[in-house]
Amino acid sequence: MKFSRRQLAKRDARGSMLFLCIAVLGVMLIIVGVAFSFYLVFFSHQHLQSRSEDLAMECARQLNENDHGGKINNLIGHSRELVFTSRELYYRTGNEEFRGLQGLAAQVLEQSRSGALLVAEDRNRYVDFSMEKLRKIVKESESRNQGGLFLTSFSAYGGEVVDLRVGDMDQLVSNVEASSGVYNLHSYDCQQKYVMTGKQGDLFVSNVNLKLPNEDSDLVFQLASLPAPVKGNAAPMRLTRGKGFKHSLILRDAGQDKTGKCVVIPSAVQVTMTMKVKQNVVGEFDSKTKTVNTACANGAWIEP
Amino acid sequence: MRKTKNSGPTGRKLRSQAGSSQITEFGAAIFLLLSCIVIPLLDLSIVPVRLGLGKSIVSHRVHQLAQSECLSDAFKSLQESDFHTGLTRIGGFSAKSTQLSLVATSVKNPDQSMTVDRPGRLSTDWLPGGNKGPCLYRLDLTVDAEIEPLITAKVPGVQIPGLTRPIPFHLREESNWENMGCDPLSGEFFINK
């Protein structure tokens, strides 16, 4: 088949126009691709943020589930009071008048001291159990969310918990009310600044060893900083900005599980998560998005 | 075979005569396409990008503020933080005014709501456990901003948003207030403290 010269010239011109059209289209596609990639990076960050918040709340719920922490705090407060009154009782039996009861008073004192040690031991066991549960929650969350996000040439995967810390929110008071019934103890506590006076009543300070005087100073009475109930309402658990968060134990650092012990029941948790973002719409692009979330456990309930 | 035909002096001549006129016409069309469609589109296409970035920053900020310990903390943080700087860093985004407020909406009667723009202004009725309760408490951050397109043609006396002047936008983002507890010492609700 033969083409005229005119037809051949037309074909050449059309060919160049086609090339230019493809070039313009290509440029526009690249712009759309870049915009889409940016949007997906934002989207993946939001996705990670919401997952991280969920995990932080789930961990915070575990810290004071069914008010176990609040109850243990009250137990510590009561056992401290018991040791103090038992010691006073023992001192009183030192008189001629009550000397016959000294053996009984010594037994009561011994029992109250061993009771205080038992409470401390159980508190430590509860803290260890809670920490184990937190580790389990984190592992379950990671395995649940391994799938990631995949969209043609974009993928966001991982959702790894790189840091997990427990501690408290620099709150000064605990949920334990200082009883004014035992006058000597109350005045000693006020003198030692173990008590903070408020409109709703006096509350013991948290994260401080509330040492008893003299022979019982060897016992450790340390309360967790759980908010006390006000007007019958317990403080609900919540997300916080993390301002003032003080960690007492690192459960995971830079992706590595850590071992350690906590002296008091933690009342806040901080979760740091990262997610890998990869796209190849326009060249290869690898990035990491990171979120940090802090959540506070619910406050203590009213003591029955 | 085509190469053989066009490679000769006659072929080259034909191609340059016919092809150049086509390219000239196409060049004009390209020029019109670029100047009237592509460039204005690119010029304006930056606006939704900047708007999206701004909206994302405002949304993130209000979410952070809603997690403050108490309401006065949220107001203080907004004043002290480099929120405006963060918005300015987007480029072509200037925040004219910012307003933070707390909105309490009655769950029983969603038409009823109370807005406060400073701490301690929520009346007892609107506090948790009050007569209007239960209520939903949302922190509301409003930003009046102007977003510039890529190129703004400054023509004195002509005020066309997006062409000769930036486009005004009203951004409003909200987040649920987190700390619903009370200060155990003062007994005050953190939401009103």
mmCIF file of N, CA and C in Angstrom, chain A residues 124-248:
data_model
loop_
_atom_site.group_PDB
_atom_site.id
_atom_site.type_symbol
_atom_site.label_atom_id
_atom_site.label_comp_id
_atom_site.label_asym_id
_atom_site.label_seq_id
_atom_site.Cartn_x
_atom_site.Cartn_y
_atom_site.Cartn_z
ATOM 1 N N ASN A 124 2.583 -6.264 95.537
ATOM 2 C CA ASN A 124 3.639 -6.529 94.548
ATOM 3 C C ASN A 124 3.208 -7.606 93.556
ATOM 4 N N ARG A 125 2.514 -8.633 94.106
ATOM 5 C CA ARG A 125 2.036 -9.713 93.232
ATOM 6 C C ARG A 125 1.009 -9.173 92.235
ATOM 7 N N TYR A 126 0.158 -8.267 92.726
ATOM 8 C CA TYR A 126 -0.866 -7.682 91.856
ATOM 9 C C TYR A 126 -0.216 -6.826 90.758
ATOM 10 N N VAL A 127 0.816 -6.071 91.166
ATOM 11 C CA VAL A 127 1.513 -5.224 90.183
ATOM 12 C C VAL A 127 2.157 -6.103 89.105
ATOM 13 N N ASP A 128 2.820 -7.188 89.534
ATOM 14 C CA ASP A 128 3.466 -8.096 88.574
ATOM 15 C C ASP A 128 2.431 -8.705 87.626
ATOM 16 N N PHE A 129 1.301 -9.083 88.208
ATOM 17 C CA PHE A 129 0.238 -9.687 87.405
ATOM 18 C C PHE A 129 -0.302 -8.671 86.375
ATOM 19 N N SER A 130 -0.483 -7.426 86.842
ATOM 20 C CA SER A 130 -0.975 -6.369 85.937
ATOM 21 C C SER A 130 0.012 -6.123 84.805
ATOM 22 N N MET A 131 1.298 -6.117 85.149
ATOM 23 C CA MET A 131 2.313 -5.847 84.129
ATOM 24 C C MET A 131 2.345 -6.967 83.082
ATOM 25 N N GLU A 132 2.180 -8.191 83.567
ATOM 26 C CA GLU A 132 2.140 -9.340 82.648
ATOM 27 C C GLU A 132 0.944 -9.208 81.707
ATOM 28 N N LYS A 133 -0.173 -8.757 82.295
ATOM 29 C CA LYS A 133 -1.390 -8.604 81.497
ATOM 30 C C LYS A 133 -1.218 -7.497 80.452
ATOM 31 N N LEU A 134 -0.523 -6.436 80.844
ATOM 32 C CA LEU A 134 -0.262 -5.345 79.899
ATOM 33 C C LEU A 134 0.568 -5.855 78.722
ATOM 34 N N ARG A 135 1.574 -6.644 79.031
ATOM 35 C CA ARG A 135 2.430 -7.209 77.982
ATOM 36 C C ARG A 135 1.600 -8.066 77.026
ATOM 37 N N LYS A 136 0.686 -8.812 77.621
ATOM 38 C CA LYS A 136 -0.165 -9.694 76.826
ATOM 39 C C LYS A 136 -1.092 -8.871 75.920
ATOM 40 N N ILE A 137 -1.653 -7.812 76.488
ATOM 41 C CA ILE A 137 -2.549 -6.933 75.719
ATOM 42 C C ILE A 137 -1.811 -6.345 74.521
ATOM 43 N N VAL A 138 -0.579 -5.893 74.776
ATOM 44 C CA VAL A 138 0.225 -5.282 73.710
ATOM 45 C C VAL A 138 0.513 -6.309 72.610
ATOM 46 N N LYS A 139 0.888 -7.499 73.013
ATOM 47 C CA LYS A 139 1.216 -8.550 72.031
ATOM 48 C C LYS A 139 -0.025 -8.910 71.217
ATOM 49 N N GLU A 140 -1.154 -9.023 71.900
ATOM 50 C CA GLU A 140 -2.406 -9.347 71.200
ATOM 51 C C GLU A 140 -2.757 -8.251 70.207
ATOM 52 N N SER A 141 -2.582 -7.002 70.644
ATOM 53 C CA SER A 141 -2.905 -5.863 69.769
ATOM 54 C C SER A 141 -2.008 -5.868 68.540
ATOM 55 N N GLU A 142 -0.736 -6.184 68.740
ATOM 56 C CA GLU A 142 0.205 -6.218 67.609
ATOM 57 C C GLU A 142 -0.146 -7.336 66.633
ATOM 58 N N SER A 143 -0.486 -8.493 67.182
ATOM 59 C CA SER A 143 -0.792 -9.614 66.288
ATOM 60 C C SER A 143 -2.134 -9.401 65.571
ATOM 61 N N ARG A 144 -3.052 -8.679 66.233
ATOM 62 C CA ARG A 144 -4.354 -8.379 65.630
ATOM 63 C C ARG A 144 -4.209 -7.435 64.449
ATOM 64 N N ASN A 145 -3.251 -6.517 64.559
ATOM 65 C CA ASN A 145 -3.127 -5.472 63.547
ATOM 66 C C ASN A 145 -1.924 -5.657 62.634
ATOM 67 N N GLN A 146 -1.576 -6.893 62.375
ATOM 68 C CA GLN A 146 -0.399 -7.125 61.533
ATOM 69 C C GLN A 146 -0.668 -6.860 60.050
ATOM 70 N N GLY A 147 -1.933 -6.913 59.668
ATOM 71 C CA GLY A 147 -2.293 -6.773 58.264
ATOM 72 C C GLY A 147 -1.871 -5.481 57.621
ATOM 73 N N GLY A 148 -2.076 -4.366 58.279
ATOM 74 C CA GLY A 148 -1.719 -3.063 57.740
ATOM 75 C C GLY A 148 -2.678 -2.592 56.669
ATOM 76 N N LEU A 149 -2.256 -1.530 55.991
ATOM 77 C CA LEU A 149 -3.087 -0.933 54.940
ATOM 78 C C LEU A 149 -2.394 -1.122 53.612
ATOM 79 N N PHE A 150 -3.100 -1.627 52.639
ATOM 80 C CA PHE A 150 -2.503 -1.803 51.310
ATOM 81 C C PHE A 150 -3.425 -1.206 50.261
ATOM 82 N N LEU A 151 -2.861 -0.320 49.457
ATOM 83 C CA LEU A 151 -3.659 0.327 48.423
ATOM 84 C C LEU A 151 -2.779 0.492 47.188
ATOM 85 N N THR A 152 -3.014 -0.306 46.213
ATOM 86 C CA THR A 152 -2.196 -0.374 44.976
ATOM 87 C C THR A 152 -0.696 -0.245 45.278
ATOM 88 N N SER A 153 -0.133 0.954 45.057
ATOM 89 C CA SER A 153 1.311 1.082 45.252
ATOM 90 C C SER A 153 1.654 1.691 46.607
ATOM 91 N N PHE A 154 0.673 1.756 47.497
ATOM 92 C CA PHE A 154 0.903 2.311 48.824
ATOM 93 C C PHE A 154 0.693 1.234 49.877
ATOM 94 N N SER A 155 1.558 1.212 50.867
ATOM 95 C CA SER A 155 1.321 0.281 51.966
ATOM 96 C C SER A 155 1.782 0.889 53.286
ATOM 97 N N ALA A 156 0.988 0.688 54.299
ATOM 98 C CA ALA A 156 1.348 1.117 55.653
ATOM 99 C C ALA A 156 1.221 -0.120 56.518
ATOM 100 N N TYR A 157 2.317 -0.552 57.078
ATOM 101 C CA TYR A 157 2.267 -1.788 57.835
ATOM 102 C C TYR A 157 3.119 -1.686 59.108
ATOM 103 N N GLY A 158 2.923 -2.601 59.963
ATOM 104 C CA GLY A 158 3.692 -2.621 61.203
ATOM 105 C C GLY A 158 2.805 -2.350 62.390
ATOM 106 N N GLY A 159 2.622 -1.086 62.703
ATOM 107 C CA GLY A 159 1.870 -0.720 63.890
ATOM 108 C C GLY A 159 2.502 -1.311 65.130
ATOM 109 N N GLU A 160 3.817 -1.134 65.220
ATOM 110 C CA GLU A 160 4.584 -1.761 66.287
ATOM 111 C C GLU A 160 4.621 -0.869 67.532
ATOM 112 N N VAL A 161 4.507 -1.482 68.704
ATOM 113 C CA VAL A 161 4.633 -0.732 69.960
ATOM 114 C C VAL A 161 6.124 -0.683 70.285
ATOM 115 N N VAL A 162 6.713 0.491 70.151
ATOM 116 C CA VAL A 162 8.158 0.595 70.392
ATOM 117 C C VAL A 162 8.472 0.922 71.844
ATOM 118 N N ASP A 163 7.575 1.654 72.475
ATOM 119 C CA ASP A 163 7.789 2.043 73.870
ATOM 120 C C ASP A 163 6.522 1.828 74.672
ATOM 121 N N LEU A 164 6.680 1.246 75.843
ATOM 122 C CA LEU A 164 5.533 1.084 76.739
ATOM 123 C C LEU A 164 6.021 1.375 78.148
ATOM 124 N N ARG A 165 5.471 2.426 78.711
ATOM 125 C CA ARG A 165 5.900 2.841 80.053
ATOM 126 C C ARG A 165 4.697 2.984 80.964
ATOM 127 N N VAL A 166 4.876 2.625 82.204
ATOM 128 C CA VAL A 166 3.810 2.837 83.180
ATOM 129 C C VAL A 166 4.340 3.751 84.280
ATOM 130 N N GLY A 167 3.445 4.502 84.860
ATOM 131 C CA GLY A 167 3.848 5.441 85.908
ATOM 132 C C GLY A 167 2.640 6.176 86.431
ATOM 133 N N ASP A 168 2.828 7.451 86.705
ATOM 134 C CA ASP A 168 1.691 8.246 87.159
ATOM 135 C C ASP A 168 1.787 9.662 86.611
ATOM 136 N N MET A 169 0.751 10.428 86.892
ATOM 137 C CA MET A 169 0.641 11.759 86.296
ATOM 138 C C MET A 169 1.077 12.877 87.239
ATOM 139 N N ASP A 170 2.024 12.615 88.072
ATOM 140 C CA ASP A 170 2.537 13.636 88.976
ATOM 141 C C ASP A 170 1.419 14.184 89.880
ATOM 142 N N GLN A 171 0.489 13.295 90.184
ATOM 143 C CA GLN A 171 -0.598 13.710 91.072
ATOM 144 C C GLN A 171 -0.125 13.485 92.506
ATOM 145 N N LEU A 172 -0.368 14.448 93.367
ATOM 146 C CA LEU A 172 0.226 14.395 94.692
ATOM 147 C C LEU A 172 -0.535 13.531 95.685
ATOM 148 N N VAL A 173 -1.831 13.401 95.482
ATOM 149 C CA VAL A 173 -2.612 12.684 96.497
ATOM 150 C C VAL A 173 -3.072 11.301 96.037
ATOM 151 N N SER A 174 -3.388 10.491 97.039
ATOM 152 C CA SER A 174 -3.927 9.156 96.758
ATOM 153 C C SER A 174 -5.420 9.180 97.084
ATOM 154 N N ASN A 175 -6.036 8.029 97.009
ATOM 155 C CA ASN A 175 -7.475 7.967 97.296
ATOM 156 C C ASN A 175 -7.752 7.672 98.769
ATOM 157 N N VAL A 176 -6.680 7.444 99.548
ATOM 158 C CA VAL A 176 -6.877 7.008 100.937
ATOM 159 C C VAL A 176 -7.101 8.201 101.869
ATOM 160 N N GLU A 177 -8.213 8.152 102.570
ATOM 161 C CA GLU A 177 -8.543 9.227 103.504
ATOM 162 C C GLU A 177 -7.779 9.030 104.810
ATOM 163 N N ALA A 178 -7.238 10.105 105.300
ATOM 164 C CA ALA A 178 -6.509 10.027 106.577
ATOM 165 C C ALA A 178 -7.534 10.098 107.698
ATOM 166 N N SER A 179 -7.537 9.056 108.506
ATOM 167 C CA SER A 179 -8.533 9.002 109.569
ATOM 168 C C SER A 179 -8.099 9.879 110.738
ATOM 169 N N SER A 180 -9.009 10.741 111.155
ATOM 170 C CA SER A 180 -8.680 11.615 112.297
ATOM 171 C C SER A 180 -9.049 10.929 113.615
ATOM 172 N N GLY A 181 -9.594 9.704 113.503
ATOM 173 C CA GLY A 181 -9.987 8.938 114.697
ATOM 174 C C GLY A 181 -8.802 8.598 115.579
ATOM 175 N N VAL A 182 -7.691 8.254 114.935
ATOM 176 C CA VAL A 182 -6.485 7.954 115.710
ATOM 177 C C VAL A 182 -5.697 9.263 115.794
ATOM 178 N N TYR A 183 -5.932 9.971 116.869
ATOM 179 C CA TYR A 183 -5.423 11.342 116.986
ATOM 180 C C TYR A 183 -3.906 11.419 116.854
ATOM 181 N N ASN A 184 -3.204 10.540 117.572
ATOM 182 C CA ASN A 184 -1.734 10.589 117.575
ATOM 183 C C ASN A 184 -1.160 10.359 116.170
ATOM 184 N N LEU A 185 -1.754 9.408 115.488
ATOM 185 C CA LEU A 185 -1.274 9.101 114.129
ATOM 186 C C LEU A 185 -1.560 10.268 113.192
ATOM 187 N N HIS A 186 -2.741 10.845 113.317
ATOM 188 C CA HIS A 186 -3.127 11.964 112.446
ATOM 189 C C HIS A 186 -2.205 13.160 112.661
ATOM 190 N N SER A 187 -1.914 13.441 113.925
ATOM 191 C CA SER A 187 -1.041 14.597 114.180
ATOM 192 C C SER A 187 0.390 14.301 113.697
ATOM 193 N N TYR A 188 0.818 13.025 113.824
ATOM 194 C CA TYR A 188 2.150 12.641 113.326
ATOM 195 C C TYR A 188 2.203 12.792 111.796
ATOM 196 N N ASP A 189 1.124 12.328 111.134
ATOM 197 C CA ASP A 189 1.056 12.420 109.667
ATOM 198 C C ASP A 189 1.057 13.878 109.192
ATOM 199 N N CYS A 190 0.312 14.707 109.932
ATOM 200 C CA CYS A 190 0.267 16.131 109.555
ATOM 201 C C CYS A 190 1.657 16.754 109.742
ATOM 202 N N GLN A 191 2.313 16.360 110.785
ATOM 203 C CA GLN A 191 3.646 16.894 111.081
ATOM 204 C C GLN A 191 4.652 16.463 109.999
ATOM 205 N N GLN A 192 4.523 15.218 109.558
ATOM 206 C CA GLN A 192 5.427 14.680 108.539
ATOM 207 C C GLN A 192 5.024 15.103 107.118
ATOM 208 N N LYS A 193 3.923 15.829 107.036
ATOM 209 C CA LYS A 193 3.351 16.270 105.734
ATOM 210 C C LYS A 193 2.969 15.082 104.860
ATOM 211 N N TYR A 194 2.410 14.078 105.489
ATOM 212 C CA TYR A 194 1.926 12.907 104.756
ATOM 213 C C TYR A 194 0.477 13.097 104.321
ATOM 214 N N VAL A 195 -0.133 14.175 104.817
ATOM 215 C CA VAL A 195 -1.556 14.390 104.574
ATOM 216 C C VAL A 195 -1.777 15.726 103.870
ATOM 217 N N MET A 196 -2.699 15.734 102.941
ATOM 218 C CA MET A 196 -3.067 16.997 102.287
ATOM 219 C C MET A 196 -4.520 17.288 102.625
ATOM 220 N N THR A 197 -4.735 18.496 103.079
ATOM 221 C CA THR A 197 -6.076 18.856 103.518
ATOM 222 C C THR A 197 -6.873 19.444 102.351
ATOM 223 N N GLY A 198 -8.060 18.922 102.194
ATOM 224 C CA GLY A 198 -8.942 19.414 101.133
ATOM 225 C C GLY A 198 -10.333 19.650 101.652
ATOM 226 N N LYS A 199 -11.185 20.203 100.797
ATOM 227 C CA LYS A 199 -12.565 20.483 101.184
ATOM 228 C C LYS A 199 -13.338 19.197 101.465
ATOM 229 N N GLN A 200 -12.967 18.159 100.735
ATOM 230 C CA GLN A 200 -13.687 16.897 100.860
ATOM 231 C C GLN A 200 -13.141 16.009 101.987
ATOM 232 N N GLY A 201 -12.028 16.388 102.538
ATOM 233 C CA GLY A 201 -11.414 15.585 103.606
ATOM 234 C C GLY A 201 -9.914 15.535 103.421
ATOM 235 N N ASP A 202 -9.250 14.915 104.383
ATOM 236 C CA ASP A 202 -7.788 14.819 104.308
ATOM 237 C C ASP A 202 -7.399 13.556 103.549
ATOM 238 N N LEU A 203 -6.456 13.715 102.657
ATOM 239 C CA LEU A 203 -6.010 12.568 101.861
ATOM 240 C C LEU A 203 -4.511 12.367 102.009
ATOM 241 N N PHE A 204 -4.121 11.100 101.984
ATOM 242 C CA PHE A 204 -2.697 10.789 102.074
ATOM 243 C C PHE A 204 -1.996 11.132 100.755
ATOM 244 N N VAL A 205 -0.749 11.547 100.881
ATOM 245 C CA VAL A 205 0.027 11.831 99.660
ATOM 246 C C VAL A 205 0.405 10.495 99.002
ATOM 247 N N SER A 206 0.687 10.551 97.741
ATOM 248 C CA SER A 206 1.027 9.317 97.013
ATOM 249 C C SER A 206 2.521 9.267 96.709
ATOM 250 N N ASN A 207 2.975 8.081 96.365
ATOM 251 C CA ASN A 207 4.372 7.833 95.968
ATOM 252 C C ASN A 207 5.410 8.271 96.994
ATOM 253 N N VAL A 208 5.011 8.263 98.240
ATOM 254 C CA VAL A 208 5.931 8.606 99.334
ATOM 255 C C VAL A 208 5.823 7.478 100.352
ATOM 256 N N ASN A 209 6.953 7.062 100.895
ATOM 257 C CA ASN A 209 6.903 6.028 101.934
ATOM 258 C C ASN A 209 6.370 6.651 103.229
ATOM 259 N N LEU A 210 5.153 6.262 103.596
ATOM 260 C CA LEU A 210 4.523 6.834 104.793
ATOM 261 C C LEU A 210 5.040 6.088 106.028
ATOM 262 N N LYS A 211 6.256 6.390 106.379
ATOM 263 C CA LYS A 211 6.944 5.684 107.478
ATOM 264 C C LYS A 211 6.240 5.913 108.798
ATOM 265 N N LEU A 212 6.176 4.857 109.590
ATOM 266 C CA LEU A 212 5.649 4.989 110.947
ATOM 267 C C LEU A 212 6.807 5.332 111.876
ATOM 268 N N PRO A 213 6.538 5.919 113.010
ATOM 269 C CA PRO A 213 7.655 6.299 113.880
ATOM 270 C C PRO A 213 8.301 5.086 114.570
ATOM 271 N N ASN A 214 9.497 5.318 115.040
ATOM 272 C CA ASN A 214 10.275 4.371 115.878
ATOM 273 C C ASN A 214 10.451 2.970 115.272
ATOM 274 N N GLU A 215 10.047 1.942 116.043
ATOM 275 C CA GLU A 215 10.355 0.552 115.672
ATOM 276 C C GLU A 215 9.694 0.107 114.367
ATOM 277 N N ASP A 216 8.599 0.741 114.007
ATOM 278 C CA ASP A 216 7.880 0.307 112.796
ATOM 279 C C ASP A 216 8.303 1.070 111.541
ATOM 280 N N SER A 217 9.378 1.823 111.646
ATOM 281 C CA SER A 217 9.826 2.607 110.489
ATOM 282 C C SER A 217 10.405 1.716 109.378
ATOM 283 N N ASP A 218 10.626 0.432 109.706
ATOM 284 C CA ASP A 218 11.167 -0.486 108.692
ATOM 285 C C ASP A 218 10.096 -0.902 107.671
ATOM 286 N N LEU A 219 8.841 -0.734 108.039
ATOM 287 C CA LEU A 219 7.766 -1.140 107.109
ATOM 288 C C LEU A 219 7.558 -0.056 106.041
ATOM 289 N N VAL A 220 7.265 -0.529 104.843
ATOM 290 C CA VAL A 220 7.066 0.424 103.724
ATOM 291 C C VAL A 220 5.575 0.535 103.417
ATOM 292 N N PHE A 221 5.061 1.751 103.506
ATOM 293 C CA PHE A 221 3.653 2.001 103.159
ATOM 294 C C PHE A 221 3.644 3.071 102.055
ATOM 295 N N GLN A 222 3.532 2.623 100.843
ATOM 296 C CA GLN A 222 3.554 3.568 99.725
ATOM 297 C C GLN A 222 2.265 3.440 98.933
ATOM 298 N N LEU A 223 1.590 4.567 98.725
ATOM 299 C CA LEU A 223 0.282 4.531 98.065
ATOM 300 C C LEU A 223 0.378 4.974 96.608
ATOM 301 N N ALA A 224 -0.476 4.378 95.798
ATOM 302 C CA ALA A 224 -0.524 4.752 94.379
ATOM 303 C C ALA A 224 -1.324 6.036 94.225
ATOM 304 N N SER A 225 -1.006 6.798 93.185
ATOM 305 C CA SER A 225 -1.698 8.083 92.996
ATOM 306 C C SER A 225 -2.982 7.892 92.186
ATOM 307 N N LEU A 226 -3.954 7.303 92.843
ATOM 308 C CA LEU A 226 -5.259 7.127 92.191
ATOM 309 C C LEU A 226 -6.197 8.222 92.689
ATOM 310 N N PRO A 227 -6.923 8.873 91.787
ATOM 311 C CA PRO A 227 -7.814 9.942 92.250
ATOM 312 C C PRO A 227 -8.921 9.405 93.161
ATOM 313 N N ALA A 228 -9.159 10.146 94.229
ATOM 314 C CA ALA A 228 -10.205 9.751 95.179
ATOM 315 C C ALA A 228 -11.579 10.083 94.613
ATOM 316 N N PRO A 229 -12.604 9.342 94.995
ATOM 317 C CA PRO A 229 -13.945 9.692 94.514
ATOM 318 C C PRO A 229 -14.413 11.009 95.145
ATOM 319 N N VAL A 230 -15.107 11.793 94.356
ATOM 320 C CA VAL A 230 -15.625 13.075 94.863
ATOM 321 C C VAL A 230 -17.143 13.058 94.716
ATOM 322 N N LYS A 231 -17.827 13.415 95.763
ATOM 323 C CA LYS A 231 -19.304 13.430 95.804
ATOM 324 C C LYS A 231 -19.868 12.104 95.298
ATOM 325 N N GLY A 232 -19.198 11.048 95.643
ATOM 326 C CA GLY A 232 -19.686 9.713 95.278
ATOM 327 C C GLY A 232 -19.328 9.265 93.871
ATOM 328 N N ASN A 233 -18.635 10.114 93.120
ATOM 329 C CA ASN A 233 -18.293 9.747 91.736
ATOM 330 C C ASN A 233 -16.808 9.452 91.582
ATOM 331 N N ALA A 234 -16.543 8.333 90.967
ATOM 332 C CA ALA A 234 -15.145 7.976 90.687
ATOM 333 C C ALA A 234 -14.710 8.669 89.397
ATOM 334 N N ALA A 235 -13.440 9.053 89.337
ATOM 335 C CA ALA A 235 -12.922 9.705 88.117
ATOM 336 C C ALA A 235 -12.840 8.668 87.000
ATOM 337 N N PRO A 236 -13.438 8.955 85.839
ATOM 338 C CA PRO A 236 -13.354 7.970 84.760
ATOM 339 C C PRO A 236 -11.968 7.946 84.119
ATOM 340 N N MET A 237 -11.646 6.841 83.479
ATOM 341 C CA MET A 237 -10.333 6.791 82.810
ATOM 342 C C MET A 237 -10.365 7.685 81.566
ATOM 343 N N ARG A 238 -9.203 8.139 81.190
ATOM 344 C CA ARG A 238 -9.160 9.158 80.129
ATOM 345 C C ARG A 238 -7.800 9.196 79.456
ATOM 346 N N LEU A 239 -7.798 9.855 78.311
ATOM 347 C CA LEU A 239 -6.536 10.120 77.619
ATOM 348 C C LEU A 239 -6.002 11.447 78.121
ATOM 349 N N THR A 240 -4.712 11.564 78.246
ATOM 350 C CA THR A 240 -4.158 12.852 78.680
ATOM 351 C C THR A 240 -3.080 13.270 77.680
ATOM 352 N N ARG A 241 -2.631 14.492 77.836
ATOM 353 C CA ARG A 241 -1.598 14.997 76.921
ATOM 354 C C ARG A 241 -0.222 14.444 77.250
ATOM 355 N N GLY A 242 -0.112 13.826 78.392
ATOM 356 C CA GLY A 242 1.184 13.239 78.779
ATOM 357 C C GLY A 242 2.079 14.225 79.471
ATOM 358 N N LYS A 243 1.574 15.458 79.661
ATOM 359 C CA LYS A 243 2.346 16.488 80.351
ATOM 360 C C LYS A 243 2.382 16.097 81.834
ATOM 361 N N GLY A 244 3.540 15.911 82.382
ATOM 362 C CA GLY A 244 3.650 15.549 83.797
ATOM 363 C C GLY A 244 3.658 14.054 84.020
ATOM 364 N N PHE A 245 3.721 13.269 82.944
ATOM 365 C CA PHE A 245 3.780 11.816 83.111
ATOM 366 C C PHE A 245 5.171 11.430 83.612
ATOM 367 N N LYS A 246 5.182 10.660 84.715
ATOM 368 C CA LYS A 246 6.470 10.199 85.257
ATOM 369 C C LYS A 246 6.460 8.678 85.221
ATOM 370 N N HIS A 247 7.399 8.090 84.526
ATOM 371 C CA HIS A 247 7.366 6.634 84.441
ATOM 372 C C HIS A 247 8.048 5.998 85.649
ATOM 373 N N SER A 248 7.470 4.885 86.084
ATOM 374 C CA SER A 248 8.093 4.152 87.191
ATOM 375 C C SER A 248 8.644 2.817 86.702
#
